[in-house]
Each structure stands twice: as C-alpha cells, then as structure tokens.
Coordinates of C-alpha atoms in Angstrom, one line a residue:
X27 CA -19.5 6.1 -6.8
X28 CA -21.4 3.3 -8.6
X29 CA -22.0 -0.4 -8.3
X30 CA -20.8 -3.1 -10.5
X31 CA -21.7 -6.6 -10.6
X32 CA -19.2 -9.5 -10.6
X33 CA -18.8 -13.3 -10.2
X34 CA -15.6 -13.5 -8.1
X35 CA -13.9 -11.5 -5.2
X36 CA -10.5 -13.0 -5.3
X37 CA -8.0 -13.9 -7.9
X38 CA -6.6 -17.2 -8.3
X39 CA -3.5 -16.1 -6.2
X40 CA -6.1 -14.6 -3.6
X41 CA -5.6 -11.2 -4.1
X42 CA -8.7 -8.9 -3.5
X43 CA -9.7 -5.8 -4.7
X44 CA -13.1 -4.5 -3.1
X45 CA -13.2 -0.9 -4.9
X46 CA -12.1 0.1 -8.3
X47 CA -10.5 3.9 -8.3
X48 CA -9.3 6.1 -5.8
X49 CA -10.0 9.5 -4.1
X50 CA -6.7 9.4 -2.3
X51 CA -5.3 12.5 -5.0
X52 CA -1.5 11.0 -5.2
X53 CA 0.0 12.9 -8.1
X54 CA 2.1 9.6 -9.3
X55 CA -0.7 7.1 -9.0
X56 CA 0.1 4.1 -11.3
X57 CA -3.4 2.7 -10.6
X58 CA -4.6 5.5 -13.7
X59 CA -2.8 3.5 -16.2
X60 CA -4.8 2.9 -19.2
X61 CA -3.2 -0.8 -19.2
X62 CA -5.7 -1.3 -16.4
X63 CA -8.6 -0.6 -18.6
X64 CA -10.5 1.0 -15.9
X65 CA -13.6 2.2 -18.0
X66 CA -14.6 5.0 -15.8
X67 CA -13.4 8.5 -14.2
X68 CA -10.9 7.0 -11.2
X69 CA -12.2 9.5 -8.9
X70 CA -15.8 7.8 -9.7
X71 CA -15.4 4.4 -7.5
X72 CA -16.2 1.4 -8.8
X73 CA -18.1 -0.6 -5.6
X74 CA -18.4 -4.4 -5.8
X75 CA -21.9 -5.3 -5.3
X76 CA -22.1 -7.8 -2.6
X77 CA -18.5 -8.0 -2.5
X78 CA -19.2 -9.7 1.1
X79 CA -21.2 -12.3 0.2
X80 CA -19.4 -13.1 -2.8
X81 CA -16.1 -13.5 -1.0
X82 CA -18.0 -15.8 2.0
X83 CA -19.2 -18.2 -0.6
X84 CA -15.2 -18.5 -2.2
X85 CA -13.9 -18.9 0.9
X86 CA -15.9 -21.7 2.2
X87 CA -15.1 -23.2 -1.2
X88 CA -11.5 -23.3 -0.6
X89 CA -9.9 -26.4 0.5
X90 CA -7.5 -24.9 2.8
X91 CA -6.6 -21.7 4.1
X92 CA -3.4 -18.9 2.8
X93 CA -3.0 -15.4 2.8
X94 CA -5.6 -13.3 1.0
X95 CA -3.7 -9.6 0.3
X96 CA -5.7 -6.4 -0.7
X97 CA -5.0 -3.0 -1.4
X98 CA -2.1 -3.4 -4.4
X99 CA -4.9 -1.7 -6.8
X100 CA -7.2 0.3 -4.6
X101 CA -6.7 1.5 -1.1
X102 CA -9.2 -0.1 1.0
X103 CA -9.7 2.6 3.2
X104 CA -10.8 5.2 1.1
X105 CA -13.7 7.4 2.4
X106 CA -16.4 5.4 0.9
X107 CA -15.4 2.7 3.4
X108 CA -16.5 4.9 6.3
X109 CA -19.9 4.0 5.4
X110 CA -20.0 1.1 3.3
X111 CA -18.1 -1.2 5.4
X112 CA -17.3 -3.7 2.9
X113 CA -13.7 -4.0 3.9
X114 CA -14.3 -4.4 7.7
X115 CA -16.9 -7.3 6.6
X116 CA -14.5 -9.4 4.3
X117 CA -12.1 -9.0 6.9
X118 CA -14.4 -10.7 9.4
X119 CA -14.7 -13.4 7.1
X120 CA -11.4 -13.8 6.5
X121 CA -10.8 -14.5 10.7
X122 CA -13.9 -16.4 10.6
X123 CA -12.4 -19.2 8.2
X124 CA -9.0 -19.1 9.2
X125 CA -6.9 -17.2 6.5
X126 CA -4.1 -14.9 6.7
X127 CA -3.9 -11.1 5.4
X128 CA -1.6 -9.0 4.2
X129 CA -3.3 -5.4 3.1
X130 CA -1.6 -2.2 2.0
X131 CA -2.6 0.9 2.6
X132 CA -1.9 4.7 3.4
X133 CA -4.6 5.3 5.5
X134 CA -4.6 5.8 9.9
X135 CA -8.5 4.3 9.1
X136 CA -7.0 1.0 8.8
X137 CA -7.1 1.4 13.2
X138 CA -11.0 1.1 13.1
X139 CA -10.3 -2.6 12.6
X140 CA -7.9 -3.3 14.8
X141 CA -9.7 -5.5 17.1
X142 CA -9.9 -7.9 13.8
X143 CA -6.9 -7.7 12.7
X144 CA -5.5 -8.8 16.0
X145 CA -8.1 -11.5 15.9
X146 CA -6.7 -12.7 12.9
X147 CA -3.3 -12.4 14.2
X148 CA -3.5 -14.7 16.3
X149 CA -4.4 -17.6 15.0
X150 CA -2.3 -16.9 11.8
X151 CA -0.5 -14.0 10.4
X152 CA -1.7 -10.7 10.0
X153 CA 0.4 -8.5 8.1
X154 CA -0.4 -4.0 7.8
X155 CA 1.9 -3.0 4.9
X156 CA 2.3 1.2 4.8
X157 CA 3.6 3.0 1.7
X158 CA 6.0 6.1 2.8
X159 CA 7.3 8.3 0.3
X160 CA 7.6 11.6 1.9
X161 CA 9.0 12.4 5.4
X162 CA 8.3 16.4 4.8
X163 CA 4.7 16.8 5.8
X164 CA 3.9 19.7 3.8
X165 CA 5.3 18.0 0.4
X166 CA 3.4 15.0 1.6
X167 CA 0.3 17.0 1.4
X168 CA 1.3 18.0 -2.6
X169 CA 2.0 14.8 -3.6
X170 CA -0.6 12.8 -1.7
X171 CA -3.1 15.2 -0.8
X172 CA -6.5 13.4 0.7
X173 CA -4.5 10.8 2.7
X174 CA -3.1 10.4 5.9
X175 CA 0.4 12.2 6.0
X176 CA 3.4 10.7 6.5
X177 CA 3.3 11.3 10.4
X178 CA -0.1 9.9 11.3
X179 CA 0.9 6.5 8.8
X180 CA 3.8 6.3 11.1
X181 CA 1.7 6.6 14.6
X182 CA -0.3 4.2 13.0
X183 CA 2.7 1.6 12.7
X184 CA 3.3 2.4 15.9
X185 CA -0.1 1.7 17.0
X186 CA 0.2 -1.7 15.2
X187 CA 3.3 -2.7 16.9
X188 CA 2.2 -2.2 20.1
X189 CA -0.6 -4.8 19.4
X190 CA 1.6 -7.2 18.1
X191 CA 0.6 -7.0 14.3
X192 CA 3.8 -7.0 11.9
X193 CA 4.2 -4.1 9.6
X194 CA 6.3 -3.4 6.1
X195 CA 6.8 -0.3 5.0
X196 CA 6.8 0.3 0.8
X197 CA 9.2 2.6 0.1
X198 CA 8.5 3.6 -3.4
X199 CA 8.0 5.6 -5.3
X200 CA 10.6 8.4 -5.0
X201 CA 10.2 11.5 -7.3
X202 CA 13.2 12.3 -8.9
X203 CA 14.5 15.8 -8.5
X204 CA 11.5 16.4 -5.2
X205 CA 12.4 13.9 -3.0
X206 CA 15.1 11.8 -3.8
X207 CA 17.3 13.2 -1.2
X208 CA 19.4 11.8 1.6
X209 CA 17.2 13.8 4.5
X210 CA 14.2 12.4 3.0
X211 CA 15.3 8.7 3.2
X212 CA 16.9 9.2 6.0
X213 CA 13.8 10.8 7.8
X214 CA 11.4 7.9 6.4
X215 CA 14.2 4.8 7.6
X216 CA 13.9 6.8 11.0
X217 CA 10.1 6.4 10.9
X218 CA 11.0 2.9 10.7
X219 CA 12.9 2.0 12.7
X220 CA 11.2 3.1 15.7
X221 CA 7.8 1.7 14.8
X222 CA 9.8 -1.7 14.7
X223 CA 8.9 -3.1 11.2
X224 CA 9.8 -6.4 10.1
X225 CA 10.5 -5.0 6.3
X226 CA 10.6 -3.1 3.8
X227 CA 9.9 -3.1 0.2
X228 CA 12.2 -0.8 -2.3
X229 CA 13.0 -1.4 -6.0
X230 CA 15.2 1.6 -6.3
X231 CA 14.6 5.0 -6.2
X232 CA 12.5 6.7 -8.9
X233 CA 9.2 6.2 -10.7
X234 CA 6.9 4.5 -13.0
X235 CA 5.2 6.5 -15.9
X236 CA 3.2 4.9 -19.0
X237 CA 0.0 6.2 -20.6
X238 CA -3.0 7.0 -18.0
X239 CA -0.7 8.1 -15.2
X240 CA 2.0 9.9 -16.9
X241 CA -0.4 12.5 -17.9
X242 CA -2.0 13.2 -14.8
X243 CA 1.6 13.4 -12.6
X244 CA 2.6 16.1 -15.4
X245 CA -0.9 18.4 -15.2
X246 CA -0.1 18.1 -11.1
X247 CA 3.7 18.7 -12.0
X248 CA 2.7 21.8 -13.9
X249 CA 0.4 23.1 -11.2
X250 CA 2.6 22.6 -8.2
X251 CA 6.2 22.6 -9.2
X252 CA 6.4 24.9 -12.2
X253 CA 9.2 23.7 -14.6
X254 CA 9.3 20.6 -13.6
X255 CA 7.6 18.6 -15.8
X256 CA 10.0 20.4 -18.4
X257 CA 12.6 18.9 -16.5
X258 CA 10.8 15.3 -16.3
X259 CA 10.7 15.6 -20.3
X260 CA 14.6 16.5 -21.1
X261 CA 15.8 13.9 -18.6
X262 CA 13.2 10.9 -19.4
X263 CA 12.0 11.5 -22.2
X264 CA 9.3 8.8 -22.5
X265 CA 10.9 6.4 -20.3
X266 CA 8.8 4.1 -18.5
X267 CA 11.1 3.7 -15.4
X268 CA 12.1 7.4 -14.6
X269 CA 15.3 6.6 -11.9
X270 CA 16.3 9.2 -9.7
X271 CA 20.2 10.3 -10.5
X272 CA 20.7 9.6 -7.0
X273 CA 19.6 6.1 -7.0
X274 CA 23.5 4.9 -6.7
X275 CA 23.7 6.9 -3.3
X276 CA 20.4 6.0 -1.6
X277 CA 20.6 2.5 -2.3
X278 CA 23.6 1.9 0.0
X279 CA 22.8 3.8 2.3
X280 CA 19.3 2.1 2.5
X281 CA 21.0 -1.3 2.0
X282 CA 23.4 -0.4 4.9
X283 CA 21.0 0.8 7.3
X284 CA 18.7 -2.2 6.5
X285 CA 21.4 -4.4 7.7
X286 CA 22.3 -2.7 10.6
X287 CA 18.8 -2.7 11.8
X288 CA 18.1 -6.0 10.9
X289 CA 15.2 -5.2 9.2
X290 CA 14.2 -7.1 6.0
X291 CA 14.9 -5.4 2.7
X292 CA 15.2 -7.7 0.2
X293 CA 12.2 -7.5 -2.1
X294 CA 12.5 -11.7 -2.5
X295 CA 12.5 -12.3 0.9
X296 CA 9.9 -9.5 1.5
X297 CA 6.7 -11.1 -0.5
X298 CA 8.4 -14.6 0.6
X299 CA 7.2 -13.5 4.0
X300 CA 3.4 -11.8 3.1
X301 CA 2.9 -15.1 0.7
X302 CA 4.1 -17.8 3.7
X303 CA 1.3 -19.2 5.8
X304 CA 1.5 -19.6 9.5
X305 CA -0.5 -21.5 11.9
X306 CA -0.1 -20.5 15.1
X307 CA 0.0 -22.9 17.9
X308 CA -2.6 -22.4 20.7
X309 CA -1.4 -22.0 24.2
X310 CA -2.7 -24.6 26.2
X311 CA -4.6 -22.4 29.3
X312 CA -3.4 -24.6 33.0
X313 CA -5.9 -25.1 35.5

C-alpha cells in the first residue's frame, strides 16, 4: 500500500472512493482498465490520506443532505480496512450529518459496521448492495478468489435483512461459456429471494473487456480453464461487450421470476431507488 494526497473525497454526484486498487483477485475485474489511468500496480492500494477529515469538512459544506454511494471503483472492505478504518470513520460521518448511503461490496466485513449502518438507517436510507456472480462455491473461489464466497455474501444479506437494512443484489457479470447457465442463475435468484432483497441490478448476461482488464482475465483464463481463452478469442474477437449465447434464455427467465417475486429489476428504477433521498419520520415516544 501507499498514501496519496488529495483535495476532495466526494464527486460532484457524491460518489466516494476511499482506496484506489484491489486485492479482492476477481479474474474479470473491470477496475484494471487502463481508461482508469490508475498509475500504479492494482494490487498496490492507493490509501487516501486523511480521507476522514477531508470528507468531514465537504460534508459540513453541503447545504443539504443525499445519498453518498461508495464501492463502484474499489471495494471498501478490502483487507487494508481491517486496520485502517477509514471506511468505518466516513461512515460515522455520514450518520453524523444526516446523509444517506448506498455502498457495494462483496465482502461479509461490511457486518463490522452494522451498528452504523442501522444508525443511519433510521433516520434516512441505508442501502448494502452485493455483487453475485457465482452460485457454485468452488468456481466462486477461481473467479473471485480473496473474497467472501457466494454463500457467506448471501448470510450476510440475510444478516442485513433481519436488521431492517435494504439490500440489491448486482448480478453481473456472467462469464460466457463458465457460468452462464440456467442452474447458476437459478441458484443465485434463490439466494435472493430468501434474503428478501428489494432489487436487483442485471444488464444482461456476459462481460465487459477493453485494454487493462482484458489481459489479465485471459492470463487467469489460461491458468484455470485451459482453452478457454482460445475460445474467448474465436467467439469475441476484440469485442468490448462479450454476451453470453444464452443471454436470450436467462433474461426471461430472470425477468419472469423478478416479476413473480416482486422484486425490482429494472436497472431505471433500480438507481432511481439508491439515488432517491428519504427522511424518515421520527416516532413520537407516548408517555
């Protein structure tokens, strides 16, 4: 790891990004794209020095609150977090001025900070967003290998749920021709459904590849599914959206059960729902 200095926490949109790379090890990471222009090894994390105090300062500038999201470039439970605590501080500051959240991540860590989380929760909305790819545990552990696995991000929802924090699921992205299957989406929707989320988020079924990223998921390709990446090449040549042949398929029967669950699965009316603030009313305590 190293430390970098900068002038701003949050975007203009209030998006916030503590770290800057990734020891997670998913093979299909699109956070390695050169169009990023990450200057250093991803494996060697960027930390933002006094992220903390930088973010207290912009959010007592703000004239009113909204939802701040985090985690759309680097997980913010990685292992350095364990320590560093810079993510369980902003958080803090987030409840203490009143904003909402919405963070994404794959890790069961994201449970340390439950009790703020909750906290923020109730006076506005707290969303946990999980990205599921991969119901099979062991192929979970090739493609995503330093992460929770698939089972543990689903107790974890659960875990959520039962203290009243809404959850989306990602569901993205899907390898073509590893786990594009019926049994996998199924497995994953199943996963779902009993954890009770209020969404999820799929584009389709397939991946994204561009320079950076493409040429890391092939070297893993090459090392775990021999042949593949062969495969990869004759089918997609340099595409940058690689869709699984199945996509048709999954779609409807994602779409179907989506509407038969009542769970949100709209994309649209997804990131309407992270983006909308919410004040919640306070209940008035009789005496």
């Amino acid at each position: 790891m190293h430390y970098a200095d900068y002038k701003t926490i949050l975007s203009p949109k209030c998006g916030m990004n503590l770290y800057r790379g990734c020891t997670h090890g998913c093979i299909y990471c699109d956070s390695r794209s050169a169009c990023y222009q990450m200057s250093h090894d991803f494996e060697d994390i960027e930390v933002k020095r006094d992220a903390p105090r930088i973010l207290a300062e912009q959010l007592h500038k703000k004239r009113k609150p909204s939802m701040i999201s985090t985690g759309s470039m680097c997980d913010p439970y990685i292992p350095l977090e364990d320590d560093l605590l810079f993510t369980r501080s902003c958080l803090s500051l987030i409840e203490k001025h009143g904003f909402g959240l919405a963070i994404l991540t794959k890790s069961a860590g994201i449970l340390r900070d439950i009790d703020i989380l909750k906290a923020i929760n109730a006076k506005t909305k707290c969303v946990v967003q999980m990205t599921l790819t991969t119901f099979d545990e062991d192929l979970c552990r090739k493609l995503e290998p330093n992460v929770s696995t698939t089972r543990e991000r689903f107790h974890t929802l659960q875990a959520l749920q039962d203290a009243g924090i809404p959850t989306v699921v990602w569901l993205c992205p899907i390898l073509p021709f590893i786990n594009d299957s019926e049994e996998n989406l199924q497995g994953i929707l199943n996963y779902c459904i009993q954890a009770e989320v209020a969404g999820i988020i799929c584009f389709g079924f397939g991946l994204t590849l561009r320079q950076g990223n493409r040429e890391y998921f092939y070297q893993n390709l090459d090392r775990l599914f021999p042949g593949m990446k062969e495969r990869y090449i004759r089918a997609f040549g340099n595409n940058y959206a690689c869709n699984s042949p199945n996509n048709g398929r999954l779609m409807r029967i994602f779409r179907d059960i989506c509407r038969q669950q009542g769970i949100m699965h709209k994309p649209d009316d997804v990131f309407a729902y992270l983006q909308k603030f919410e004040v919640k009313e306070r209940q008035l305590s009789l005496f």
